[in-house]
mmCIF file of C-alpha atoms and ligand atoms in Angstrom:
data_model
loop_
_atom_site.group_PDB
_atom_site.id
_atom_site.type_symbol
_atom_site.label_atom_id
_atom_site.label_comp_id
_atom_site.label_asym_id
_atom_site.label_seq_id
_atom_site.Cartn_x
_atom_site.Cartn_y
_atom_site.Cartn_z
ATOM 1 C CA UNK C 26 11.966 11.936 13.486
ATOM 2 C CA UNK C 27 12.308 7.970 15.043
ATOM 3 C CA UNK C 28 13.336 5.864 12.512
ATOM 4 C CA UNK C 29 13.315 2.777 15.028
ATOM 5 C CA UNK C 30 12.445 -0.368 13.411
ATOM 6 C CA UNK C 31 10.113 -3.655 14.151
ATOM 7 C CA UNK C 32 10.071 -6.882 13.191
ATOM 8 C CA UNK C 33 6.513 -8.574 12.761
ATOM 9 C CA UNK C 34 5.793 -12.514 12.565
ATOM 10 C CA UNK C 35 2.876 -14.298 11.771
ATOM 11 C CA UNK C 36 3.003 -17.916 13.134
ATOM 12 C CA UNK C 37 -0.499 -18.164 13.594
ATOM 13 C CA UNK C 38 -1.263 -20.704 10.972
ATOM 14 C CA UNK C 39 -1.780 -24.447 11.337
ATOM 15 C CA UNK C 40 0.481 -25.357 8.736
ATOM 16 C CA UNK C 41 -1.319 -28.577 7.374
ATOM 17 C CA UNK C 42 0.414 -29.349 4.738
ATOM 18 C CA UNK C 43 3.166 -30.262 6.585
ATOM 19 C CA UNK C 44 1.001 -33.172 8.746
ATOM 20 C CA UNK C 45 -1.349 -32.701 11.424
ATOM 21 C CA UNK C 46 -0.299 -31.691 14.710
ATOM 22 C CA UNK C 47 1.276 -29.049 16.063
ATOM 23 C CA UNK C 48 0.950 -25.650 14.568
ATOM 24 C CA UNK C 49 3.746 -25.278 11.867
ATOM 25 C CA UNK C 50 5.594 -22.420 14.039
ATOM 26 C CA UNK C 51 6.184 -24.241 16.726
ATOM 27 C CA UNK C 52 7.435 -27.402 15.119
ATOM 28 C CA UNK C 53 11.156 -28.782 15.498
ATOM 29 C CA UNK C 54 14.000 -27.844 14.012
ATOM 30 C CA UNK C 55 17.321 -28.867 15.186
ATOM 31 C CA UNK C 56 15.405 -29.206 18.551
ATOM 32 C CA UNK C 57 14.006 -25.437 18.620
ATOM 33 C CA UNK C 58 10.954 -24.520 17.336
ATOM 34 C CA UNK C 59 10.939 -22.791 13.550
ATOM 35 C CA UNK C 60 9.538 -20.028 15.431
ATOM 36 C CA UNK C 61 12.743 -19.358 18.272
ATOM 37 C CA UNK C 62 15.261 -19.570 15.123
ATOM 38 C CA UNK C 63 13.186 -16.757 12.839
ATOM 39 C CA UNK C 64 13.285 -14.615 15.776
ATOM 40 C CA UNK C 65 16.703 -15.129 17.134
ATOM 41 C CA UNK C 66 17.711 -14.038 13.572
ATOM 42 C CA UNK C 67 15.777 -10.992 13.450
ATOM 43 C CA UNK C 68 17.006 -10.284 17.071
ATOM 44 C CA UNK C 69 20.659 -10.619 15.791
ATOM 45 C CA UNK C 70 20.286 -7.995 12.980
ATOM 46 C CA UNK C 71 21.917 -4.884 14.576
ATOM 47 C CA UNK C 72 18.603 -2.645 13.084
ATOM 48 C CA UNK C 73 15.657 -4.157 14.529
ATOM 49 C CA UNK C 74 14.690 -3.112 17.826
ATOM 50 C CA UNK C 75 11.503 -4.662 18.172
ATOM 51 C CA UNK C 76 9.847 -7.651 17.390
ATOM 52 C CA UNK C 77 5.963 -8.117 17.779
ATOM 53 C CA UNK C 78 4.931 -12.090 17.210
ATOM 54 C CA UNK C 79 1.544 -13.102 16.313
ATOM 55 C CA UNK C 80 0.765 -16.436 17.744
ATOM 56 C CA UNK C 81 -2.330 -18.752 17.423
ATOM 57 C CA UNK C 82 -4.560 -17.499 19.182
ATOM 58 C CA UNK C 83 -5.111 -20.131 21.959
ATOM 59 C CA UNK C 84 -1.803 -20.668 22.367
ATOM 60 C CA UNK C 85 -0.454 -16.990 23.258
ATOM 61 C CA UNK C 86 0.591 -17.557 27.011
ATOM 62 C CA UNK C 87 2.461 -20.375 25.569
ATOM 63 C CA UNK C 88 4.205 -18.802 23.429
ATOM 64 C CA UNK C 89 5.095 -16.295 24.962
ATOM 65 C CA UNK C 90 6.942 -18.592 27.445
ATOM 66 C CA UNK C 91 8.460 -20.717 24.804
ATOM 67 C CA UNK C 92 10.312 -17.421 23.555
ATOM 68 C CA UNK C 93 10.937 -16.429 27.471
ATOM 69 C CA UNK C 94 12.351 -20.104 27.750
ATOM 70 C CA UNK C 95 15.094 -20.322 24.791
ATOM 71 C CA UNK C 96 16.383 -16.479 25.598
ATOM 72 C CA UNK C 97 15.051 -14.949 21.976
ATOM 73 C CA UNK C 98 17.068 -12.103 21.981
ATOM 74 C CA UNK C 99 14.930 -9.124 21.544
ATOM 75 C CA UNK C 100 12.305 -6.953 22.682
ATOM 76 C CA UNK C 101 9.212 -8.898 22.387
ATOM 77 C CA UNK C 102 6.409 -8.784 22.407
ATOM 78 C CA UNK C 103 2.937 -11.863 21.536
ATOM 79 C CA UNK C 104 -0.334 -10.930 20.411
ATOM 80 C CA UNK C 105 -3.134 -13.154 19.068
ATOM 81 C CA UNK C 106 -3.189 -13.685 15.553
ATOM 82 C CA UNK C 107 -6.408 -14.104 13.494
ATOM 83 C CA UNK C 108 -7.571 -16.048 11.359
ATOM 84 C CA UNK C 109 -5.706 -15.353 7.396
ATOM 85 C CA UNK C 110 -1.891 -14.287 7.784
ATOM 86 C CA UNK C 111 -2.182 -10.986 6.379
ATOM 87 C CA UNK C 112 -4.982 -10.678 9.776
ATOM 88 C CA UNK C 113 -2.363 -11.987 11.644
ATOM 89 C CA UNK C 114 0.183 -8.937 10.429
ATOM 90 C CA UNK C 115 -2.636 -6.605 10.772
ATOM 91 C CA UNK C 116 -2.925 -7.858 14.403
ATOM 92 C CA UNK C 117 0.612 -7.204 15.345
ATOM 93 C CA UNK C 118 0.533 -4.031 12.980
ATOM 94 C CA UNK C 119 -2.110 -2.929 16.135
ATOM 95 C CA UNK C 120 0.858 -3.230 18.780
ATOM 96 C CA UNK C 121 3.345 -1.333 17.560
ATOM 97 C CA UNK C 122 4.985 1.281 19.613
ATOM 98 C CA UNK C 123 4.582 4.915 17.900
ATOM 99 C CA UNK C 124 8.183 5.573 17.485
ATOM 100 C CA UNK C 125 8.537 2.658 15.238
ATOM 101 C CA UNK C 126 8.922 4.087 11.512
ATOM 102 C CA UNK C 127 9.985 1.142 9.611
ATOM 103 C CA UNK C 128 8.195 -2.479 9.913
ATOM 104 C CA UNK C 129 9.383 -5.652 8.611
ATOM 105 C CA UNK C 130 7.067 -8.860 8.011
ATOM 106 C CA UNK C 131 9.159 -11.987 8.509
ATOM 107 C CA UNK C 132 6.898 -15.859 8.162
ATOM 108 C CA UNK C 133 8.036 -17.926 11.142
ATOM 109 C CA UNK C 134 8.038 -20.411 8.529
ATOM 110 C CA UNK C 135 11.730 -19.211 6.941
ATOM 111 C CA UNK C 136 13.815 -20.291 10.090
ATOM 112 C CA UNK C 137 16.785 -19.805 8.413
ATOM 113 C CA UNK C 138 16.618 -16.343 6.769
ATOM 114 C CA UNK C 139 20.238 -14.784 6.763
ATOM 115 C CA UNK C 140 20.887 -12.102 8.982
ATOM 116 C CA UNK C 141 22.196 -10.295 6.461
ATOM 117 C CA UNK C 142 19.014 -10.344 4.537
ATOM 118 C CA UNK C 143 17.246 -8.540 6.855
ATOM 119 C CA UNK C 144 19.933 -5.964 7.292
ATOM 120 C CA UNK C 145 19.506 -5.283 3.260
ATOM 121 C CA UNK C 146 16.059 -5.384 3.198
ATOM 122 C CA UNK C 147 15.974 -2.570 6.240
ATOM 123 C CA UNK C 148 19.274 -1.101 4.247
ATOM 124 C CA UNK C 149 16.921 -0.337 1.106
ATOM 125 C CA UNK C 150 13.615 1.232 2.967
ATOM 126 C CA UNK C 151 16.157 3.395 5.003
ATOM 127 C CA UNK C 152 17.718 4.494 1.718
ATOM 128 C CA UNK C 153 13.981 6.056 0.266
ATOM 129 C CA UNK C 154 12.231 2.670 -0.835
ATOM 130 C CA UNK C 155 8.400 2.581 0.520
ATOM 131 C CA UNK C 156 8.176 -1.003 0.369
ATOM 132 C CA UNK C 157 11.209 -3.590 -0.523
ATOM 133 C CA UNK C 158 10.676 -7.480 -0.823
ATOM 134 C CA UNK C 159 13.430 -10.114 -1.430
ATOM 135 C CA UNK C 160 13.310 -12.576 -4.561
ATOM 136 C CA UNK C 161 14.830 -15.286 -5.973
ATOM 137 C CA UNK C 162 15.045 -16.697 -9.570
ATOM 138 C CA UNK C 163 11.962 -19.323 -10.998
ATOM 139 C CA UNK C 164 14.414 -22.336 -11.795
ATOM 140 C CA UNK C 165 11.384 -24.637 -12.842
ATOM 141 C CA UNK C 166 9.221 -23.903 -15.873
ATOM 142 C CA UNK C 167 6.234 -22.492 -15.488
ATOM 143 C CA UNK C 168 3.174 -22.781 -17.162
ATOM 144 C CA UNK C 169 -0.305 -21.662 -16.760
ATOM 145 C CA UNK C 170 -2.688 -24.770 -16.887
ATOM 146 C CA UNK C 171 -6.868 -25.385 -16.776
ATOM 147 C CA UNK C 172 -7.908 -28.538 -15.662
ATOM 148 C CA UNK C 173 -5.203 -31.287 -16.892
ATOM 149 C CA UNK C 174 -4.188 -29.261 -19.877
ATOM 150 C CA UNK C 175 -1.311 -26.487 -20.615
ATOM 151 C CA UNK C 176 -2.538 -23.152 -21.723
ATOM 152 C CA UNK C 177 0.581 -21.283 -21.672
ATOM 153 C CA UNK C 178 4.243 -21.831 -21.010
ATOM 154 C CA UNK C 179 5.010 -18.401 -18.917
ATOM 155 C CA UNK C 180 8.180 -16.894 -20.099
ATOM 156 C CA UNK C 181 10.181 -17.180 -16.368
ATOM 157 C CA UNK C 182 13.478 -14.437 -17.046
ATOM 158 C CA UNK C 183 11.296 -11.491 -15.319
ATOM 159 C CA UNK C 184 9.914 -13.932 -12.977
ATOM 160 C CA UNK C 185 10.813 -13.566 -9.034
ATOM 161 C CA UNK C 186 9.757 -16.123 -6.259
ATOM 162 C CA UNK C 187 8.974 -13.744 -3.225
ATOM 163 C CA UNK C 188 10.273 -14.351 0.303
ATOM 164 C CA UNK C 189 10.576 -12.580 3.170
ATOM 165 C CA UNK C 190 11.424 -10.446 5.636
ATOM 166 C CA UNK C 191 9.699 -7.964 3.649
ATOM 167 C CA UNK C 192 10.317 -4.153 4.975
ATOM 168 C CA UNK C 193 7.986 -0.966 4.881
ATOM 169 C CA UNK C 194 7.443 2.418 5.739
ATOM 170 C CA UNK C 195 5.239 1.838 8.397
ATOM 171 C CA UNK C 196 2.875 4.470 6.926
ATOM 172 C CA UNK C 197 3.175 2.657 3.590
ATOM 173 C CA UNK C 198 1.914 -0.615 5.244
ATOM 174 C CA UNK C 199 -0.493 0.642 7.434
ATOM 175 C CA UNK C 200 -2.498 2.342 4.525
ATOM 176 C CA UNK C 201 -2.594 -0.522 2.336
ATOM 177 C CA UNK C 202 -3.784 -2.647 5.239
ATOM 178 C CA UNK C 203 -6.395 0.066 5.815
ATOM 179 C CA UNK C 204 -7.321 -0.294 2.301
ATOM 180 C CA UNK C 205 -7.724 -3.894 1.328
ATOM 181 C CA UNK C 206 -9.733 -3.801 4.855
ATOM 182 C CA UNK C 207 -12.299 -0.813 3.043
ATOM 183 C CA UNK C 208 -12.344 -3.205 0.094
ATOM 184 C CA UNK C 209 -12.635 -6.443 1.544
ATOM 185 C CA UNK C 210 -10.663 -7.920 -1.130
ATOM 186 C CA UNK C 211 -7.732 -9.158 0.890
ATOM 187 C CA UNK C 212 -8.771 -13.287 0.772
ATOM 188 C CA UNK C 213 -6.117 -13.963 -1.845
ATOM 189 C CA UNK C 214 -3.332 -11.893 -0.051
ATOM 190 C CA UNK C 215 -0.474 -14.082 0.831
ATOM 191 C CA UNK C 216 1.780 -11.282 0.804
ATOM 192 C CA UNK C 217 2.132 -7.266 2.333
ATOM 193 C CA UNK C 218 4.424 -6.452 -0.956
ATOM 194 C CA UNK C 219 1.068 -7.430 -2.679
ATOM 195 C CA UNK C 220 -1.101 -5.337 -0.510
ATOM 196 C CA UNK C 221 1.317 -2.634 -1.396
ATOM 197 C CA UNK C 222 1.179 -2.862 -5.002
ATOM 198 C CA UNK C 223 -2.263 -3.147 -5.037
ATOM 199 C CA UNK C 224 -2.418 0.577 -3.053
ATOM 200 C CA UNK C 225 -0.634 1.465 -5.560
ATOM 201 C CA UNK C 226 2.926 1.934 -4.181
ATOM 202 C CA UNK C 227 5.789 1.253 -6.018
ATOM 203 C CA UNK C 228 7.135 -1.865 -4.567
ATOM 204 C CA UNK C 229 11.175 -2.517 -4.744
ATOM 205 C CA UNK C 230 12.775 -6.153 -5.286
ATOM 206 C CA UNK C 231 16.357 -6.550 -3.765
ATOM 207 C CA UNK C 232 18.475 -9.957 -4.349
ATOM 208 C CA UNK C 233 16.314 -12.926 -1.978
ATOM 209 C CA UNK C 234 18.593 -15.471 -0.247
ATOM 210 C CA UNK C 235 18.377 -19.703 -0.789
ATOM 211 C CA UNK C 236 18.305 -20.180 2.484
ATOM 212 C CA UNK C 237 15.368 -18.153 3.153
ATOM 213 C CA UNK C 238 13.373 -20.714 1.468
ATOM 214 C CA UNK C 239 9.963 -21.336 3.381
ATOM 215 C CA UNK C 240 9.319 -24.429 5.319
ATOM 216 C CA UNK C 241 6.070 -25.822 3.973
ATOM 217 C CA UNK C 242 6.158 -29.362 2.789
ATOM 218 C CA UNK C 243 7.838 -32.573 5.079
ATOM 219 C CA UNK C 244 10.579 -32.395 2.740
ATOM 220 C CA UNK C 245 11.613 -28.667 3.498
ATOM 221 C CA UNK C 246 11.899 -30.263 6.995
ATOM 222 C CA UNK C 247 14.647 -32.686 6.004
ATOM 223 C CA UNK C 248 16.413 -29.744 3.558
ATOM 224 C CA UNK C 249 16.533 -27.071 7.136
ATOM 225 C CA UNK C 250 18.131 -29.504 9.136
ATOM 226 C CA UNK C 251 20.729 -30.329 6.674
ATOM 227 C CA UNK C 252 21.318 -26.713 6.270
ATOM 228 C CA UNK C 253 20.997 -25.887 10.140
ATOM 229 C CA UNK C 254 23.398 -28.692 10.451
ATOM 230 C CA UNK C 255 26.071 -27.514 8.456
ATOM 231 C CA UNK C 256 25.472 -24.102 10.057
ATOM 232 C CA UNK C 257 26.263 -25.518 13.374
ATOM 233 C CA UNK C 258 29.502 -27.699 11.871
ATOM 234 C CA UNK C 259 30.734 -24.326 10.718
ATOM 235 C CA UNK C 260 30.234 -22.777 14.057
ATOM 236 C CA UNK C 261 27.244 -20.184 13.133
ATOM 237 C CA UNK C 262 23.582 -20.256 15.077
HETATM 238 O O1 LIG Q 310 0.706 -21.018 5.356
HETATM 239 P P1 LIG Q 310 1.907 -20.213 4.981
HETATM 240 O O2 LIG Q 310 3.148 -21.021 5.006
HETATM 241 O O3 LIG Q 310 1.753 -19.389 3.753
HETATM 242 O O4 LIG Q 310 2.058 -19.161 6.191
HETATM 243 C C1 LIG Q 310 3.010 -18.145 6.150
HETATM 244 C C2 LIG Q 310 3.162 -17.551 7.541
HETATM 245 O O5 LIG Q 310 1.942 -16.924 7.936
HETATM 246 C C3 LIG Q 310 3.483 -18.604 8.607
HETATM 247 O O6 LIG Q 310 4.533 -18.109 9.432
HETATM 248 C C4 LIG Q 310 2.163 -18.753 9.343
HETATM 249 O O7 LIG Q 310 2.311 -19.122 10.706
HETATM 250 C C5 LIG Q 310 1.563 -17.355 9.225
HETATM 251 N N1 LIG Q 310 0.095 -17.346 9.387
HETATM 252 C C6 LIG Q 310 -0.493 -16.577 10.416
HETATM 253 N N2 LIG Q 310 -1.844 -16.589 10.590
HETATM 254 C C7 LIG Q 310 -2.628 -17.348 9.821
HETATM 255 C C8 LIG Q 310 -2.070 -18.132 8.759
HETATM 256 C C9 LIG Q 310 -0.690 -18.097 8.557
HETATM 257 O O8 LIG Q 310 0.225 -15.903 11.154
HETATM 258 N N3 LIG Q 310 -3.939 -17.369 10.070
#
């Protein structure tokens, strides 16, 4: 049986919170566009052989070029995205090849995802895991709040903020997709892993990475381009 993997990103959201303008995957980072750097990474991980990009949806031809222009790295390939992310997935979801077995969601918006992130996330649905998602520690306290008051201090140990790439059994994905579609309950979604869970698949967690953070806010800006920065100083991408 194939087990040939692809790689799909949404960057068809506006990203408003970080300022008007451009849509948020195709803003600046160290001079490339957030998008260009979340592919070349996925490009340079040895497993994926694919990687199907979900653009906004006036600005396909575009981007297409853009990732023609700065020599991606991989197979490629740009379809329209819609108009939620998890539409946007399901969009790209629609493209894939049949021999691809194992899909992984990546956000353009976490330029600077490790390669070797992916590879462990891919590492863990090749070893038997339906769906696998990478998280990191809550370092803030968290508490539950209605209007201006506190209603609960959450207890953070089992907490987990969720990044991605996230990686699936393509079958896995496909169904939930498929099922929060029959349910129409998908509005909330800002995750697959979710979509998973709620389809009632078990849903893995493997060790996230810092520098997978997601760029969201101005001031994730500035933090990237330190990191890219001392990327470059220390002679990586
Ligand atoms: O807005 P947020 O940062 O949660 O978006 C996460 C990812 O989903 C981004 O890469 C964004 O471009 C993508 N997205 C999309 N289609 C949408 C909305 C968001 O592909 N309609």
């Amino acid at each position: 049986m194939s087990d040939r993997v692809a790689a799909i990103v949404p960057a068809a959201g506006r990203g408003e919170r970080l300022g008007p303008g451009t849509p948020k995957a195709l803003r600046l980072l160290g001079g490339v566009p957030l998008l260009v750097h979340a592919v070349r990474n996925l490009a340079a991980a040895r497993q994926v052989d694919l990687v199907v990009v979900a653009a906004p949806p006036d600005q396909v031809t575009e981007v297409r070029a853009l990732l023609r222009d700065h020599h991606a790295g991989a197979a490629l390939h740009v379809v329209a995205g819609g108009p939620t992310r998890i539409e946007s997935v399901r969009a790209a979801l629609a493209a894939l090849p049949d021999e691809v077995a194992i899909v992984l969601v990546h956000d353009a918006a976490r330029p600077l995802a490790p390669v070797e992130l992916v590879d462990a996330v891919v590492a863990r649905v090749r070893a038997g895991a339906d769906a696998v998602v990478p998280g990191v520690q809550v370092t803030d306290t968290v508490k539950r709040v209605e209007g201006e008051v506190v209603v609960e201090t959450v207890d953070r140990r089992p907490l987990r903020a969720i990044q991605t790439p996230q990686g699936f059994r393509r079958t896995v994905l496909e169904q939930a997709h498929l099922a929060a579609l029959a349910t129409g309950g998908d509005a909330d979604v800002t995750d697959d892993g979710a979509l998973v869970e709620r389809a009632g698949h078990p849903v893995v967690v493997v060790p996230g990475a810092e520098e997978a953070f997601k760029v969201t806010r101005p001031l994730d800006l500035v933090l990237a381009e330190a990191v890219l920065q001392r990327r470059r100083a220390g002679g990586v991408r």
